Amino acid sequence: MKILFLEWASFGNEDMQEAFRAEGHSLVSFPFSNKETRQDTAAEKRLAEALRREAPDLVFSFNYFPLVSNVCKKEAVRYVSWVYDSPYVMLYSYTTINPCNTIYVFDKELCMEFQRAGISTVHYLPMAANTGRLDRLCPADTNRSGEALPPFGYDISFVGSLYTEKHNFFERMTSLSDYAKGYLDALMSAQMNIQGYNFIQESLSPIMEDLYRALPMDPNPDGVESREYLYAQYVINRKITGLERARILQAAAAHHPVDLFTHDRSFQLPGLTNHGSVDNITEMPLVFKRSRINLNISLRSIKSGIPQRAFDIMGSGGFLLSNYQNDFMEYFIPGEDFDYYESTEDLLAKTDYYLTHDDERAAIAQSGHAKIDSRHTYRHRVREMLARL
């Protein structure tokens, strides 16, 4: 099969291209900008010309772009996309129903939302890991002075955003009424105590006018998303996630050393070492390999899906301790391939346990890696996504 691969600054490009080729498909790379999303006459013309020139069997992209769908519809070419961002407002474009589309999302509950609405172009496909590449990345045995390094450099680590950097819309809402502030505080506090179900979007109607006055946000002209969706997913759930991650890191660091890898170097806590950001391809997997416990604290806008971080941790051979996400239970066994916590207190109990049970922790990490390698690589996903066509 000949595939026109839209190449933009997305995660997973090299892994996906390797998988396509390993499965016997030929690729033509098409430079693309994820800013060319909805309407851009020049971009549409370039893509249409490429489709006529190359005559591919399909177009593939990470994430979904209405512009691409419309061009593929006009040129009668199938468009396959795999959405890894959450939230992702462009899924709510009217173009989603274009018959050329096969759209994969990694969140089963999100997929069911579309299917309940009668949209048959959206399907469920979990994320993946390239175990071959990850296995080839080996932590250094010695430091620059030639001194031997221990196999584990970190007890508990977390790699991810604290949502204090960009996309922090919540802090811009400085003119909220006292009622709206109190309502939001209570709502966020309640949500932080609930795992596995998010009720923010359905609870915003009493303060929608306040939110809009403080931070105007409107649906896209070609979209069916609601204002409640925009505020819940892009403002409030990000804030909740930031607060939750800070609270969990603070609690964990009060008991054991914690190593944090994030863009915000200003975040400091007693017992926590902030290393700054790491490269996703070359450095992040080494953190996972050298950590006794790798935390996953999911973004609250992910309904039930398994975040990419979790696949990368297990695919790197690291031990994963995650918050509860329902999709885990379809593919992995808690206590055998990974483990999850139900509250901060449960997380602390499990970190205490696994830091003192090395053999059990190592066996779980090994089992998780074996399951990723046998069922959840990019090659597996290529077969699954193309089998539907």
Coordinates of C-alpha atoms in Angstrom, one line a residue:
M1 CA 0.0 0.0 0.0
K2 CA 1.3 3.5 -0.8
I3 CA 0.8 6.0 2.0
L4 CA 1.1 9.8 1.9
F5 CA 2.5 10.5 5.4
L6 CA 1.8 14.0 6.7
E7 CA 5.0 14.9 8.5
W8 CA 4.7 17.7 11.1
A9 CA 6.3 18.2 14.5
S10 CA 4.3 15.4 16.1
F11 CA 5.3 12.7 18.5
G12 CA 5.8 9.3 17.0
N13 CA 6.8 10.1 13.4
E14 CA 9.8 7.9 13.2
D15 CA 8.2 5.0 15.1
M16 CA 5.1 5.1 12.9
Q17 CA 7.1 5.4 9.6
E18 CA 9.3 2.4 10.7
A19 CA 6.2 0.4 11.4
F20 CA 4.6 1.1 8.1
R21 CA 7.7 0.1 6.2
A22 CA 8.2 -3.0 8.3
E23 CA 4.7 -4.0 7.4
G24 CA 5.6 -3.8 3.7
H25 CA 4.0 -0.4 2.9
S26 CA 5.7 2.4 0.9
L27 CA 5.7 6.0 2.2
V28 CA 5.8 9.4 0.7
S29 CA 6.5 12.1 3.2
F30 CA 4.5 15.3 2.8
P31 CA 5.7 18.3 4.9
F32 CA 2.7 19.7 6.8
S33 CA 2.1 22.3 9.5
N34 CA -0.4 21.6 12.3
K35 CA -1.4 25.2 11.9
E36 CA -3.0 24.4 8.6
T37 CA -6.0 22.9 10.2
R38 CA -9.3 24.2 8.8
Q39 CA -9.1 26.5 5.8
D40 CA -6.0 27.5 3.9
T41 CA -6.2 27.8 0.2
A42 CA -2.5 27.4 -0.5
A43 CA -2.2 24.4 1.8
E44 CA -5.2 22.8 0.2
K45 CA -3.7 23.3 -3.3
R46 CA -0.4 21.8 -2.3
L47 CA -2.0 18.7 -0.8
A48 CA -4.4 18.2 -3.8
E49 CA -1.4 18.5 -6.2
A50 CA 0.5 15.9 -4.1
L51 CA -2.4 13.5 -4.2
R52 CA -2.7 13.7 -7.9
R53 CA 1.0 13.4 -8.4
E54 CA 1.6 10.5 -6.0
A55 CA -1.7 8.7 -6.3
P56 CA -1.5 7.2 -2.8
D57 CA -3.9 4.6 -1.5
L58 CA -4.4 6.7 1.6
V59 CA -3.2 9.7 3.6
F60 CA -2.1 9.2 7.2
S61 CA -1.6 11.8 10.0
F62 CA -1.2 11.9 13.7
N63 CA -4.1 14.0 14.9
Y64 CA -7.0 14.9 12.7
F65 CA -7.1 17.9 10.4
P66 CA -10.4 19.1 8.8
L67 CA -8.5 20.7 5.9
V68 CA -6.9 17.4 5.0
S69 CA -10.3 15.6 5.2
N70 CA -11.9 18.1 2.9
V71 CA -9.1 17.7 0.3
C72 CA -9.2 13.9 0.5
K73 CA -13.0 14.0 0.1
K74 CA -12.7 16.0 -3.1
E75 CA -9.9 13.8 -4.4
A76 CA -11.6 10.6 -3.4
V77 CA -8.6 9.4 -1.3
R78 CA -9.0 7.7 2.1
Y79 CA -7.8 9.7 5.1
V80 CA -6.6 7.8 8.2
S81 CA -5.7 9.7 11.3
W82 CA -4.7 8.7 14.9
V83 CA -5.5 11.3 17.5
Y84 CA -3.2 11.3 20.5
D85 CA -4.0 14.8 22.0
S86 CA -6.7 15.2 24.6
P87 CA -8.7 17.4 24.5
Y88 CA -8.8 17.8 20.7
V89 CA -11.4 20.3 19.6
M90 CA -11.0 19.5 15.8
L91 CA -12.7 16.2 16.3
Y92 CA -15.9 18.2 16.7
S93 CA -15.6 19.7 13.2
Y94 CA -18.5 18.9 10.9
T95 CA -15.9 17.3 8.6
T96 CA -15.6 14.4 11.0
I97 CA -18.5 12.7 9.2
N98 CA -16.8 12.9 5.8
P99 CA -16.9 9.4 4.3
C100 CA -13.2 9.4 3.4
N101 CA -12.3 9.5 7.1
T102 CA -11.2 6.7 9.4
I103 CA -10.3 8.4 12.7
Y104 CA -8.8 6.6 15.6
V105 CA -8.9 7.9 19.2
F106 CA -7.1 6.4 22.1
D107 CA -9.9 7.0 24.6
K108 CA -12.7 4.4 24.5
E109 CA -15.2 6.5 26.3
L110 CA -14.6 9.4 23.9
C111 CA -15.1 7.0 21.0
M112 CA -18.4 5.8 22.4
E113 CA -19.5 9.4 22.7
F114 CA -19.2 9.8 18.9
Q115 CA -20.7 6.4 18.2
R116 CA -23.7 7.1 20.4
A117 CA -24.2 10.2 18.3
G118 CA -24.3 8.0 15.1
I119 CA -20.9 9.0 13.8
S120 CA -19.4 5.9 12.3
T121 CA -16.0 7.4 11.2
V122 CA -14.5 7.5 14.7
H123 CA -13.0 4.3 16.2
Y124 CA -11.0 3.2 19.2
L125 CA -7.3 2.4 19.0
P126 CA -5.0 2.6 22.0
M127 CA -1.6 4.1 21.8
A128 CA 1.6 2.0 21.4
A129 CA 5.3 1.8 22.0
N130 CA 8.3 0.9 19.9
T131 CA 9.9 -1.7 22.1
G132 CA 12.7 -2.4 19.6
R133 CA 13.9 1.2 19.7
L134 CA 13.4 1.5 23.5
D135 CA 15.2 -1.7 24.2
R136 CA 18.2 -0.4 22.3
L137 CA 18.5 2.6 24.6
C138 CA 20.7 1.6 27.5
P139 CA 21.4 3.8 30.5
A140 CA 25.1 4.6 31.0
D141 CA 26.9 2.2 33.4
T142 CA 29.4 4.9 34.5
N143 CA 29.4 8.6 34.9
R144 CA 31.8 11.0 33.2
S145 CA 34.5 10.3 35.7
G146 CA 34.3 6.6 35.0
E147 CA 32.6 5.8 38.3
A148 CA 30.0 3.0 38.3
L149 CA 26.4 4.1 38.5
P150 CA 23.7 2.1 40.3
P151 CA 21.1 0.5 38.1
F152 CA 18.4 2.8 39.5
G153 CA 19.1 6.5 39.7
Y154 CA 15.6 7.5 41.1
D155 CA 13.2 6.1 43.6
I156 CA 10.0 7.8 42.3
S157 CA 9.9 9.9 39.1
F158 CA 7.3 11.8 37.1
V159 CA 7.8 13.1 33.6
G160 CA 5.2 15.6 32.5
S161 CA 3.7 19.1 32.5
L162 CA 2.4 20.8 35.7
Y163 CA 0.2 23.0 33.5
T164 CA 1.8 26.1 35.0
E165 CA 3.5 27.0 31.7
K166 CA 1.6 27.5 28.4
H167 CA -2.1 26.9 27.9
N168 CA -2.8 28.2 31.4
F169 CA -6.1 29.9 30.6
F170 CA -7.4 29.5 34.2
E171 CA -5.2 32.2 35.6
R172 CA -6.5 34.7 33.1
M173 CA -10.0 34.6 34.6
T174 CA -9.2 37.4 37.1
S175 CA -12.7 39.0 36.9
L176 CA -14.8 36.1 38.0
S177 CA -17.6 36.8 40.5
D178 CA -17.2 35.6 44.1
Y179 CA -20.0 33.1 43.4
A180 CA -18.3 31.7 40.3
K181 CA -15.0 31.4 42.2
G182 CA -16.6 29.6 45.0
Y183 CA -18.5 27.3 42.7
L184 CA -15.4 26.4 40.7
D185 CA -13.4 25.8 43.9
A186 CA -16.0 23.4 45.2
L187 CA -16.4 21.7 41.8
M188 CA -12.7 21.2 41.3
S189 CA -12.2 19.9 44.9
A190 CA -15.0 17.4 44.4
Q191 CA -13.6 16.2 41.0
M192 CA -10.1 15.7 42.5
N193 CA -11.5 13.2 44.9
I194 CA -13.1 11.1 42.1
Q195 CA -11.2 8.8 39.8
G196 CA -12.6 7.3 36.6
Y197 CA -15.4 9.8 35.9
N198 CA -15.3 13.4 35.0
F199 CA -18.3 15.6 35.7
I200 CA -16.9 19.1 35.0
Q201 CA -18.4 19.7 31.6
E202 CA -21.9 18.8 32.7
S203 CA -21.7 21.0 35.8
L204 CA -20.8 24.4 34.3
S205 CA -24.2 25.8 33.2
P206 CA -24.8 27.8 36.4
I207 CA -21.6 29.8 35.8
M208 CA -21.3 29.9 32.1
E209 CA -22.1 33.6 31.8
D210 CA -19.4 34.4 34.4
L211 CA -16.8 32.3 32.6
Y212 CA -17.5 33.9 29.3
R213 CA -17.2 37.4 30.6
A214 CA -13.9 36.6 32.3
L215 CA -12.4 34.7 29.4
P216 CA -14.4 34.8 26.1
M217 CA -14.2 31.5 24.2
D218 CA -16.4 30.7 21.2
P219 CA -16.9 27.4 19.2
N220 CA -15.3 27.3 15.8
P221 CA -17.6 28.2 12.9
D222 CA -17.3 24.7 11.4
G223 CA -17.5 22.9 14.7
V224 CA -20.3 21.5 16.9
E225 CA -18.4 21.8 20.2
S226 CA -20.1 23.6 23.0
R227 CA -18.8 26.4 25.2
E228 CA -19.1 24.0 28.1
Y229 CA -16.7 21.7 26.3
L230 CA -14.1 24.4 25.7
Y231 CA -14.1 25.7 29.3
A232 CA -14.2 22.2 30.9
Q233 CA -11.5 20.6 28.7
Y234 CA -9.1 23.5 27.9
V235 CA -9.4 25.5 31.1
I236 CA -10.7 23.8 34.2
N237 CA -9.5 20.2 33.7
R238 CA -6.0 21.5 33.0
K239 CA -6.1 23.4 36.2
I240 CA -7.4 20.4 38.1
T241 CA -4.6 18.3 36.6
G242 CA -1.9 20.8 37.6
L243 CA -3.3 21.0 41.2
E244 CA -3.5 17.2 41.4
R245 CA 0.0 16.6 40.1
A246 CA 1.4 19.2 42.6
R247 CA -0.5 17.6 45.5
I248 CA 0.6 14.1 44.7
L249 CA 4.2 15.1 44.2
Q250 CA 4.2 17.0 47.5
A251 CA 2.7 14.0 49.3
A252 CA 5.2 11.5 47.7
A253 CA 8.2 13.7 48.3
A254 CA 7.3 13.9 52.0
H255 CA 8.0 10.2 52.2
H256 CA 10.6 9.4 49.6
P257 CA 12.9 11.2 47.2
V258 CA 11.0 12.3 44.1
D259 CA 12.6 13.3 40.8
L260 CA 10.6 15.6 38.5
F261 CA 11.2 16.2 34.8
T262 CA 9.1 19.1 33.5
H263 CA 9.4 22.4 31.7
D264 CA 8.7 24.5 34.7
R265 CA 12.0 24.8 36.6
S266 CA 10.5 27.1 39.2
F267 CA 8.5 24.3 40.8
Q268 CA 10.3 23.3 44.0
L269 CA 9.4 21.1 47.0
P270 CA 11.3 19.6 50.0
G271 CA 12.4 16.1 49.0
L272 CA 11.9 16.8 45.2
T273 CA 14.6 17.4 42.6
N274 CA 13.4 19.3 39.5
H275 CA 15.6 18.3 36.6
G276 CA 13.8 20.4 34.0
S277 CA 12.6 18.9 30.7
V278 CA 13.9 15.9 28.9
D279 CA 13.9 14.9 25.2
N280 CA 11.0 12.4 24.6
I281 CA 13.0 10.2 22.2
T282 CA 16.5 9.9 23.7
E283 CA 16.2 10.9 27.4
M284 CA 12.7 10.2 28.7
P285 CA 13.0 6.4 28.2
L286 CA 16.3 6.4 30.2
V287 CA 14.5 8.0 33.1
F288 CA 11.8 5.3 32.9
K289 CA 14.5 2.6 32.9
R290 CA 16.4 4.1 35.8
S291 CA 13.4 4.7 38.1
R292 CA 12.1 2.2 40.6
I293 CA 8.6 3.7 40.3
N294 CA 7.3 5.8 37.4
L295 CA 4.2 7.7 38.1
N296 CA 1.4 8.4 35.6
I297 CA -1.0 11.1 36.6
S298 CA -3.4 11.5 33.7
L299 CA -4.7 14.7 32.3
R300 CA -8.3 15.0 33.6
S301 CA -9.7 15.6 30.1
I302 CA -8.8 11.9 29.2
K303 CA -12.0 10.1 30.0
S304 CA -11.0 6.4 30.1
G305 CA -7.9 6.2 27.8
I306 CA -4.4 5.0 28.6
P307 CA -2.0 8.0 28.1
Q308 CA 1.1 7.6 25.9
R309 CA 3.3 8.0 28.9
A310 CA 2.1 4.7 30.3
F311 CA 2.9 2.8 27.1
D312 CA 6.3 4.4 27.0
I313 CA 7.0 3.5 30.6
M314 CA 6.1 -0.2 30.2
G315 CA 7.6 -0.3 26.8
S316 CA 10.9 0.9 28.3
G317 CA 10.8 -1.8 30.9
G318 CA 9.9 0.6 33.7
F319 CA 7.6 -0.1 36.6
L320 CA 4.3 1.9 36.2
L321 CA 2.1 3.2 39.0
S322 CA -0.8 5.1 37.5
N323 CA -4.1 6.7 38.5
Y324 CA -7.1 4.6 37.6
Q325 CA -8.1 4.7 33.9
N326 CA -10.8 2.2 32.8
D327 CA -9.1 1.3 29.5
F328 CA -6.1 -0.3 31.4
M329 CA -8.4 -3.1 32.5
E330 CA -9.1 -4.2 29.0
Y331 CA -5.4 -4.9 28.2
F332 CA -3.4 -5.1 31.4
I333 CA -3.7 -6.8 34.8
P334 CA -3.1 -4.7 38.0
G335 CA -0.4 -6.2 40.1
E336 CA 0.9 -8.2 37.2
D337 CA 1.7 -5.7 34.4
F338 CA 1.4 -2.4 36.3
D339 CA -0.4 -1.1 39.3
Y340 CA -2.8 1.8 40.0
Y341 CA -3.7 3.9 43.0
E342 CA -7.2 5.1 44.0
S343 CA -6.2 8.0 46.3
T344 CA -3.2 9.9 47.6
E345 CA -3.2 7.6 50.6
D346 CA -3.3 4.5 48.4
L347 CA -0.4 5.9 46.3
L348 CA 1.7 6.4 49.4
A349 CA 1.0 2.9 50.6
K350 CA 1.9 1.4 47.3
T351 CA 5.1 3.4 46.9
D352 CA 6.2 2.3 50.4
Y353 CA 5.4 -1.3 49.4
Y354 CA 7.1 -1.4 46.0
L355 CA 10.2 0.4 47.1
T356 CA 10.8 -2.4 49.6
H357 CA 9.7 -5.4 47.4
D358 CA 12.3 -5.2 44.6
D359 CA 11.7 -8.7 43.1
E360 CA 7.9 -8.2 42.9
R361 CA 8.4 -4.7 41.3
A362 CA 10.9 -6.1 38.8
A363 CA 8.6 -9.0 37.8
I364 CA 5.7 -6.6 37.2
A365 CA 7.9 -4.3 35.1
Q366 CA 9.1 -7.3 33.1
S367 CA 5.5 -8.6 32.5
G368 CA 4.3 -5.1 31.4
H369 CA 7.2 -4.9 28.9
A370 CA 6.5 -8.3 27.6
K371 CA 2.8 -7.5 27.0
I372 CA 3.7 -4.3 25.2
D373 CA 6.2 -6.1 23.0
S374 CA 3.7 -8.9 22.1
R375 CA 0.5 -6.9 21.6
H376 CA 1.0 -3.1 21.7
T377 CA 3.8 -2.0 19.3
Y378 CA 3.3 0.4 16.4
R379 CA 3.4 -2.6 14.0
H380 CA 0.5 -4.1 15.9
R381 CA -1.4 -0.8 15.5
V382 CA -0.6 -0.5 11.8
R383 CA -2.1 -3.9 11.2
E384 CA -5.2 -3.1 13.3
M385 CA -5.9 0.3 11.7
L386 CA -5.4 -0.9 8.1
A387 CA -7.5 -4.1 8.7
R388 CA -10.6 -1.9 9.1
L389 CA -10.2 -0.3 5.6

